[in-house]
PDB file of C-alpha atoms and ligand atoms in Angstrom:
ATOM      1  CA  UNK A  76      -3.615  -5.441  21.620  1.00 48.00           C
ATOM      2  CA  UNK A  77      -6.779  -3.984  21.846  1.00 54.00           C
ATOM      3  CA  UNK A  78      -5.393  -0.991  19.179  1.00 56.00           C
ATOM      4  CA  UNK A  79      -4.608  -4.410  16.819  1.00 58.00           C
ATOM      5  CA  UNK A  80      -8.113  -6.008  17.020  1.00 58.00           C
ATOM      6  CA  UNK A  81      -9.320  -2.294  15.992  1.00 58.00           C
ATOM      7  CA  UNK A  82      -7.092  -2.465  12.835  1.00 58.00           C
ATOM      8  CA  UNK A  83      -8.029  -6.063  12.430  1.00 58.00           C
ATOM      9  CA  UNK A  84     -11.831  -5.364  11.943  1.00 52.00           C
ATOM     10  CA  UNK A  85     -11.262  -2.603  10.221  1.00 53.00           C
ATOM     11  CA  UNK A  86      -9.485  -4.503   8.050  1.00 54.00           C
ATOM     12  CA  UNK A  87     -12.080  -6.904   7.779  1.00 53.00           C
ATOM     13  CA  UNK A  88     -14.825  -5.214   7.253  1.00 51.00           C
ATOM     14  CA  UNK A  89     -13.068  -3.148   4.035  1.00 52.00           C
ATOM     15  CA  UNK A  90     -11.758  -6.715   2.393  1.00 51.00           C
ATOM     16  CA  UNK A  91     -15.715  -7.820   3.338  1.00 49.00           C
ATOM     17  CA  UNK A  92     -17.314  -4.637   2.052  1.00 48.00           C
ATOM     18  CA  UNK A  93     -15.262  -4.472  -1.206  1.00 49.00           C
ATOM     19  CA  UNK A  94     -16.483  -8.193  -1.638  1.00 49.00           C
ATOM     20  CA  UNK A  95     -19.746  -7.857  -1.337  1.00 45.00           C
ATOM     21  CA  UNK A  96     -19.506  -4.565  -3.551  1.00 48.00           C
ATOM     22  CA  UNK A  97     -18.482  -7.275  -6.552  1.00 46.00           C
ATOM     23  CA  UNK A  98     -14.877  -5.863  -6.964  1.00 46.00           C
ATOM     24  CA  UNK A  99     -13.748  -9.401  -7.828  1.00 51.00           C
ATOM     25  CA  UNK A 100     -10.558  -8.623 -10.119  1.00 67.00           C
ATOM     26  CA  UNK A 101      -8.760  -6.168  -8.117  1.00 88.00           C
ATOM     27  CA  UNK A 102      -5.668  -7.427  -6.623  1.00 94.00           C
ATOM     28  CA  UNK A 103      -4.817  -6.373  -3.270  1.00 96.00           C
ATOM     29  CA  UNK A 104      -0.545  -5.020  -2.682  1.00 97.00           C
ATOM     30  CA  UNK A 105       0.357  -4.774   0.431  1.00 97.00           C
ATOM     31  CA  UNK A 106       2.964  -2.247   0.359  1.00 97.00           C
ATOM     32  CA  UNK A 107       6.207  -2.855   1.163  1.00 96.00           C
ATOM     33  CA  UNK A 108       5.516  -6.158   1.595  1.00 92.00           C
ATOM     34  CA  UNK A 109       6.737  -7.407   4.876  1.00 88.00           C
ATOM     35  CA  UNK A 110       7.720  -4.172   6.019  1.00 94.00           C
ATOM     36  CA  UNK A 111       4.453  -2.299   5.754  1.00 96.00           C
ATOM     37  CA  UNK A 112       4.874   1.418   5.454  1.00 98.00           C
ATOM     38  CA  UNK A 113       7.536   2.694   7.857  1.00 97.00           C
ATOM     39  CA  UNK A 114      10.909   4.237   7.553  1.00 97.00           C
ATOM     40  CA  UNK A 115      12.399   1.632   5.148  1.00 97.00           C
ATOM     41  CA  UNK A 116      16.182   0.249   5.631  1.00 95.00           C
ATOM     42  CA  UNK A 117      17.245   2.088   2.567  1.00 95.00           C
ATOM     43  CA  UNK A 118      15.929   5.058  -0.236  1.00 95.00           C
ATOM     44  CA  UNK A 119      15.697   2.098  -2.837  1.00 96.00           C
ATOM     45  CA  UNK A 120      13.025  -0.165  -0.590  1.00 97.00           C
ATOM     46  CA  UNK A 121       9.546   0.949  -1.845  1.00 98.00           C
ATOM     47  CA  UNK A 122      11.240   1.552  -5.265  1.00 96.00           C
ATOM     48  CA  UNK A 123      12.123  -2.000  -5.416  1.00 96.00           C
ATOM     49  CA  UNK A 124       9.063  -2.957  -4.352  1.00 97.00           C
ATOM     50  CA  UNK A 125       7.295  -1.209  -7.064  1.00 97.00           C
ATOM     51  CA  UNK A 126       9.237  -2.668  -9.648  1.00 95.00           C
ATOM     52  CA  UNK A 127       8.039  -5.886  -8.853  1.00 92.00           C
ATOM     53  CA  UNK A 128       4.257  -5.836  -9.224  1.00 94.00           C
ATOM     54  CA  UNK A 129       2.087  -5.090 -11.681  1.00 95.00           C
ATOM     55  CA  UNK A 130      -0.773  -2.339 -10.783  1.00 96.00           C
ATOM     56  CA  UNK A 131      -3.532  -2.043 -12.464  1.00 96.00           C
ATOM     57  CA  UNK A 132      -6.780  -0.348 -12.356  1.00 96.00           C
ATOM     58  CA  UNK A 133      -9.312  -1.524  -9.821  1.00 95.00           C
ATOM     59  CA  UNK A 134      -6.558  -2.791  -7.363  1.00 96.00           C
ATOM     60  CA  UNK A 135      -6.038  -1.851  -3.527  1.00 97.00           C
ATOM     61  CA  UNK A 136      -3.197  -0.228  -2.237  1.00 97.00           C
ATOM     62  CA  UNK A 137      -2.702  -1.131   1.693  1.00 98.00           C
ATOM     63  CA  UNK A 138      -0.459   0.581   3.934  1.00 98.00           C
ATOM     64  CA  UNK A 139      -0.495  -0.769   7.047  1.00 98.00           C
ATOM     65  CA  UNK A 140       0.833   1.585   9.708  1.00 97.00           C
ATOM     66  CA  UNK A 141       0.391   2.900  13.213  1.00 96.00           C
ATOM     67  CA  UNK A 142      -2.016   6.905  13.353  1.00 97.00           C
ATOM     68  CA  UNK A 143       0.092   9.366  14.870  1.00 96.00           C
ATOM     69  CA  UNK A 144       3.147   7.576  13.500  1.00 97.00           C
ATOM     70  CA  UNK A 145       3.449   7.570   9.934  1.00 98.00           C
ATOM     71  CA  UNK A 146       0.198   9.090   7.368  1.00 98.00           C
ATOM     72  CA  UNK A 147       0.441   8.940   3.671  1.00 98.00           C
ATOM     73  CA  UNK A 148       0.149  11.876   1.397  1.00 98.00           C
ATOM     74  CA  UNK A 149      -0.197  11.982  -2.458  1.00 98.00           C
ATOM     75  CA  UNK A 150       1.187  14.379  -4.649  1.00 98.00           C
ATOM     76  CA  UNK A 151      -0.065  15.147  -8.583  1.00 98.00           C
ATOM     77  CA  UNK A 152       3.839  15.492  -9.898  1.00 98.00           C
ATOM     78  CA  UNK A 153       7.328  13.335 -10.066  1.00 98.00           C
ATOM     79  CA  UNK A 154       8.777  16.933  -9.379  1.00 98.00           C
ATOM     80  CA  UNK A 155       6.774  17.294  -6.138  1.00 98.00           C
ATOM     81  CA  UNK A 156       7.664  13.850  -4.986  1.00 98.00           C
ATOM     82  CA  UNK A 157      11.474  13.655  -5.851  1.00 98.00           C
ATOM     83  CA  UNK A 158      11.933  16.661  -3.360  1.00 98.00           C
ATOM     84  CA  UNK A 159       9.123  15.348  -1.079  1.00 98.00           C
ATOM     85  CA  UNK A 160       7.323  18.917  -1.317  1.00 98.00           C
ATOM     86  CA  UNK A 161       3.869  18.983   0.805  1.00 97.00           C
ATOM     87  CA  UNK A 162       2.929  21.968  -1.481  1.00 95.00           C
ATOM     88  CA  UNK A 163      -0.235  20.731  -3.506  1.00 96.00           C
ATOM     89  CA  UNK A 164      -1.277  17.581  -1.579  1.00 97.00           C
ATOM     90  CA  UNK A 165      -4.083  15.968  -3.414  1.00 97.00           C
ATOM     91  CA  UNK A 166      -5.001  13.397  -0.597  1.00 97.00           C
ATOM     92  CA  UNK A 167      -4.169  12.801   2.799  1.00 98.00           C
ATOM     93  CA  UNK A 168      -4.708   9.544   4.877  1.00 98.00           C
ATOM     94  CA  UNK A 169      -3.664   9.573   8.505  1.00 96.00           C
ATOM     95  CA  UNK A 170      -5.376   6.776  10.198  1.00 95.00           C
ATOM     96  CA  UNK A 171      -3.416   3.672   9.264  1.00 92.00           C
ATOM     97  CA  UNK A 172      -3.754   0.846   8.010  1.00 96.00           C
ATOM     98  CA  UNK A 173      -5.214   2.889   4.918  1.00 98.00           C
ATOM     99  CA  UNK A 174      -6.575   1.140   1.821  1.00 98.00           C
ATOM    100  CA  UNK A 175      -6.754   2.635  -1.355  1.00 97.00           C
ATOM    101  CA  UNK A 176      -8.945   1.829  -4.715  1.00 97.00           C
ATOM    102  CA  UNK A 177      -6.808   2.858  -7.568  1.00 97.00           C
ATOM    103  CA  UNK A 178      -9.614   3.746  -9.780  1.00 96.00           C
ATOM    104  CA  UNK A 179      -7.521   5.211 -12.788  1.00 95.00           C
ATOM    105  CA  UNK A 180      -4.460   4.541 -14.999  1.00 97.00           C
ATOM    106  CA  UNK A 181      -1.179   6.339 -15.064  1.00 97.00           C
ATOM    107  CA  UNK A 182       1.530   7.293 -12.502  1.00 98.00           C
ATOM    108  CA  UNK A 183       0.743   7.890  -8.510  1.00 98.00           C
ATOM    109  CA  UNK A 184       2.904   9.525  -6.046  1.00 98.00           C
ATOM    110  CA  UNK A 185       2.688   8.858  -2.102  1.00 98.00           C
ATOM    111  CA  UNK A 186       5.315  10.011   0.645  1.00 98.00           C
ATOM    112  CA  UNK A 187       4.977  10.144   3.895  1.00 98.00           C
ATOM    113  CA  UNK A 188       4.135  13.638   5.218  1.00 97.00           C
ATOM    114  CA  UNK A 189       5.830  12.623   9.070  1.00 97.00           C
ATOM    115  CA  UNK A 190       9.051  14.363   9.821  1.00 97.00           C
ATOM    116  CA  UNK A 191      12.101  13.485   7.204  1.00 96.00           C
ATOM    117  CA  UNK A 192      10.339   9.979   6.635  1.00 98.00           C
ATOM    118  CA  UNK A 193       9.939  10.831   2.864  1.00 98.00           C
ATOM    119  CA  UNK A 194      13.834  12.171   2.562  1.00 97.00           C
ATOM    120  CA  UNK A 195      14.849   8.672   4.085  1.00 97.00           C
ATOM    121  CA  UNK A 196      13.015   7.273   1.275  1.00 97.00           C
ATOM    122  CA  UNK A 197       9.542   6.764   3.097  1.00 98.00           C
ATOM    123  CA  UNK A 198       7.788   6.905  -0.471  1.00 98.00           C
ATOM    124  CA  UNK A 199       6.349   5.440  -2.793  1.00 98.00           C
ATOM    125  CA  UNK A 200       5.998   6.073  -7.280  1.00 98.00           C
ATOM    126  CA  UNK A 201       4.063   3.457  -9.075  1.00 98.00           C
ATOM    127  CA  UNK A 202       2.142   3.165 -12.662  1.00 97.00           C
ATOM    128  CA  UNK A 203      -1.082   1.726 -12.611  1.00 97.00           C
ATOM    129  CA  UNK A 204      -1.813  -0.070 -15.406  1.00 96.00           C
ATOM    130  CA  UNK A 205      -5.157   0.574 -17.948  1.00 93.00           C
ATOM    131  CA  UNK A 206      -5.638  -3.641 -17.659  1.00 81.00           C
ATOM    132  CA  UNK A 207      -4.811  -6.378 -15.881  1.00 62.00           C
ATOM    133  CA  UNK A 208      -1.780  -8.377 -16.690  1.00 56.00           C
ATOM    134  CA  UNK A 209      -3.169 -11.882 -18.184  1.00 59.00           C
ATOM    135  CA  UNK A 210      -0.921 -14.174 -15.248  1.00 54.00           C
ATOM    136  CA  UNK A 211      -3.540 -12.062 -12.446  1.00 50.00           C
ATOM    137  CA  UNK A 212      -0.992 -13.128  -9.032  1.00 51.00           C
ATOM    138  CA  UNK A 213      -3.854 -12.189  -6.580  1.00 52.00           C
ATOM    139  CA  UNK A 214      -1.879 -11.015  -3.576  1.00 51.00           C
ATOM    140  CA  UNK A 215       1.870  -9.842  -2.762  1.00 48.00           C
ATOM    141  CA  UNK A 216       1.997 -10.600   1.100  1.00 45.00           C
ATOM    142  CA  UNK A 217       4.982 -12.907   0.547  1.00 44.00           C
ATOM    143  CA  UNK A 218       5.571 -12.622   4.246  1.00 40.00           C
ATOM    144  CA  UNK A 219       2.231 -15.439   4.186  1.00 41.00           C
ATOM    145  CA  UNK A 220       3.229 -17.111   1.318  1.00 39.00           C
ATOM    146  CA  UNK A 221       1.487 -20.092   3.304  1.00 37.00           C
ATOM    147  CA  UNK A 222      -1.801 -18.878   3.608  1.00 37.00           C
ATOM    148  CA  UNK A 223      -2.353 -17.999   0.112  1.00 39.00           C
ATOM    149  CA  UNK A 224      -1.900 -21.675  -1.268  1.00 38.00           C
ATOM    150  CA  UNK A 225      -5.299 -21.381  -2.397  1.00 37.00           C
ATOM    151  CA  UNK A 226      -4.871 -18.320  -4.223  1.00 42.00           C
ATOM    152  CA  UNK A 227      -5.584 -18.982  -7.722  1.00 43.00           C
ATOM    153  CA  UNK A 228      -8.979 -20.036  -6.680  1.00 43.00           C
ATOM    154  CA  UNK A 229     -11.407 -17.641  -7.422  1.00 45.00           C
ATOM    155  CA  UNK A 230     -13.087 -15.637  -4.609  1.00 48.00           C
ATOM    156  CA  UNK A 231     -10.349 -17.007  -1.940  1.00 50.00           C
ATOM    157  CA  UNK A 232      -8.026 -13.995  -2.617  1.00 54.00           C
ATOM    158  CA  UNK A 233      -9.929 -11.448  -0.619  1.00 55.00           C
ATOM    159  CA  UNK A 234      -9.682 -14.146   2.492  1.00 54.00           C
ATOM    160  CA  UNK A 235      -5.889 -14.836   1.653  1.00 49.00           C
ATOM    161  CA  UNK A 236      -5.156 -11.205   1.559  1.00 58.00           C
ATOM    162  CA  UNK A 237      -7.155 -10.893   4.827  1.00 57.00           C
ATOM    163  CA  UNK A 238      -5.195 -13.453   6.761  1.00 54.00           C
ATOM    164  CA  UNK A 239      -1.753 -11.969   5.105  1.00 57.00           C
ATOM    165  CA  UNK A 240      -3.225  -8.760   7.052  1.00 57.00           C
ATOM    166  CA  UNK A 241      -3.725 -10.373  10.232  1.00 56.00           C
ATOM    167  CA  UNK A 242      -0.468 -12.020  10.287  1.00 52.00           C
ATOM    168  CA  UNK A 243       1.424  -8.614   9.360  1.00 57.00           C
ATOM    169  CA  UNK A 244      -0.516  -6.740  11.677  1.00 57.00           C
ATOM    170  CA  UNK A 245       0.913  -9.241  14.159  1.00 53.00           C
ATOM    171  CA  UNK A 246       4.348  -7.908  13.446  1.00 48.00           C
ATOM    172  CA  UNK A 247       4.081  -4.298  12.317  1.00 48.00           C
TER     173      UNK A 247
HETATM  174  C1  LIG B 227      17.466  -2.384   0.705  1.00 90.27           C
HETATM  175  O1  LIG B 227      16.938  -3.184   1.740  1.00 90.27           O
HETATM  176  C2  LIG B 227      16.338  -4.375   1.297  1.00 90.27           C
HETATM  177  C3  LIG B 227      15.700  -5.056   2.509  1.00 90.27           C
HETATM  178  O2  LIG B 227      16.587  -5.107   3.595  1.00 90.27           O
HETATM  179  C4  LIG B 227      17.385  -5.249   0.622  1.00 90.27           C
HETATM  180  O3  LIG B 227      16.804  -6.442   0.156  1.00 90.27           O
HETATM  181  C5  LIG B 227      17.976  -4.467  -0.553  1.00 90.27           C
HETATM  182  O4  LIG B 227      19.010  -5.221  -1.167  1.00 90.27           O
HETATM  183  C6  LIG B 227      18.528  -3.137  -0.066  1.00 90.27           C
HETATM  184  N1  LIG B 227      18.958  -2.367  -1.212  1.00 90.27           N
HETATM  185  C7  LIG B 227      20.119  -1.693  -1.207  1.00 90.27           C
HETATM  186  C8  LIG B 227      20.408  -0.916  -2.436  1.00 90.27           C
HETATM  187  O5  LIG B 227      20.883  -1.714  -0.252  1.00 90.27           O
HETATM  188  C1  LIG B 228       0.175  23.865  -7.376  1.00 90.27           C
HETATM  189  O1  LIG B 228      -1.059  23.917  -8.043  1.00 90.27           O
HETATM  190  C2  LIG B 228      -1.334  25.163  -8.640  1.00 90.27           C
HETATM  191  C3  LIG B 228      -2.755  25.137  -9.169  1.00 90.27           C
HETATM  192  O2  LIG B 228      -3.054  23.916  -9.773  1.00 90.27           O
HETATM  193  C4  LIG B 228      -0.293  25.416  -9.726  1.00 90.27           C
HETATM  194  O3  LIG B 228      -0.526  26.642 -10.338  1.00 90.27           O
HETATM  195  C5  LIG B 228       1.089  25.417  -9.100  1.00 90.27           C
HETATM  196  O4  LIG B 228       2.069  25.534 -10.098  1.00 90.27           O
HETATM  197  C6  LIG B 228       1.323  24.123  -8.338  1.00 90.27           C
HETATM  198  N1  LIG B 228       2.570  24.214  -7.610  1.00 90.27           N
HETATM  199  C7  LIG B 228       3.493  23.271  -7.663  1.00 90.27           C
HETATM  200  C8  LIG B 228       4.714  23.516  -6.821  1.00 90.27           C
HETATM  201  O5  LIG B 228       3.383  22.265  -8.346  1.00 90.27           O
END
């Protein structure tokens, strides 16, 4: 419990900070949506999560897991990440939940580094886009679908996000 309220703040205060830093457009994904990042029921799970966003530049990439238990590397090539190679790591995150500003277009490769996670399909390929689609959906968490009612008005996306976090965090 106490671990959760940790991740909570954090949490918090990064959705807060990025606020008050005036990062407005940037949508917030919560990968794998209700899952978070774990060891996904199948090899196609973060693939078909990918499919079904748009990225683009200036949005956040959460993965909300557990230190010690899963971490998140990132890899420059496809041919690096199809054979989940650790060779040439370009960042490493280990202290979940991690959020990450996609400041620049064009394809991004995670895994995670933990055992055979990646081989079981632990990972995750997506193409962030140069702009913004114009219909801007300003979260993903459908597991909160409820709390985000408010979504489309402006500056409550950050706060619907937020409580989408909360409530995940309750189940991850
Ligand atoms: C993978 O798992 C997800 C979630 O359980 C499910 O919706 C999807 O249909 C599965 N895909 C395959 C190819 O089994
Ligand atoms: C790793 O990076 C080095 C230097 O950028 C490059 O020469 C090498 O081919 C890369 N190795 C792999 C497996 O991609």
């Amino acid at each position: 419990m106490a671990r959760r309220s940790q991740h909570a703040l954090l949490l918090l205060s990064a959705v807060l900070a990025s606020l008050v830093a005036g990062s407005t457009a940037g949508v917030y994904h919560i990968v794998g949506a209700g899952k978070g990042w774990r060891m996904p029921p199948n090899r196609t799970y973060y693939d078909d999560w990918a499919r079904s966003r748009q990225i683009s530049i200036g949005d956040k990439l959460m993965f909300l897991y557990r230190s010690g238990v899963h971490n998140i590397v990132e890899v420059p090539t496809r041919a690096l990440f199809d054979v989940c190679s650790m060779r040439n790591i370009t960042s490493r995150y280990q202290n979940g939940p991690t959020i990450i500003e996609l400041g620049e277009a064009g394809p991004r490769y995670y895994f995670c580094g933990v055992g055979e996670h990646c081989e079981v399909g632990q990972k995750l390929a997506i193409n962030v886009l140069l702009v913004a689609p114009p219909q801007l959906d300003t979260t993903n968490a459908g597991a909160a679908a409820p709390a985000c009612l408010f979504r489309h008005a402006a500056g409550l996306a950050a706060a619907c996000s937020l409580v989408s976090v909360l409530l995940l965090l309750m189940v991850v």
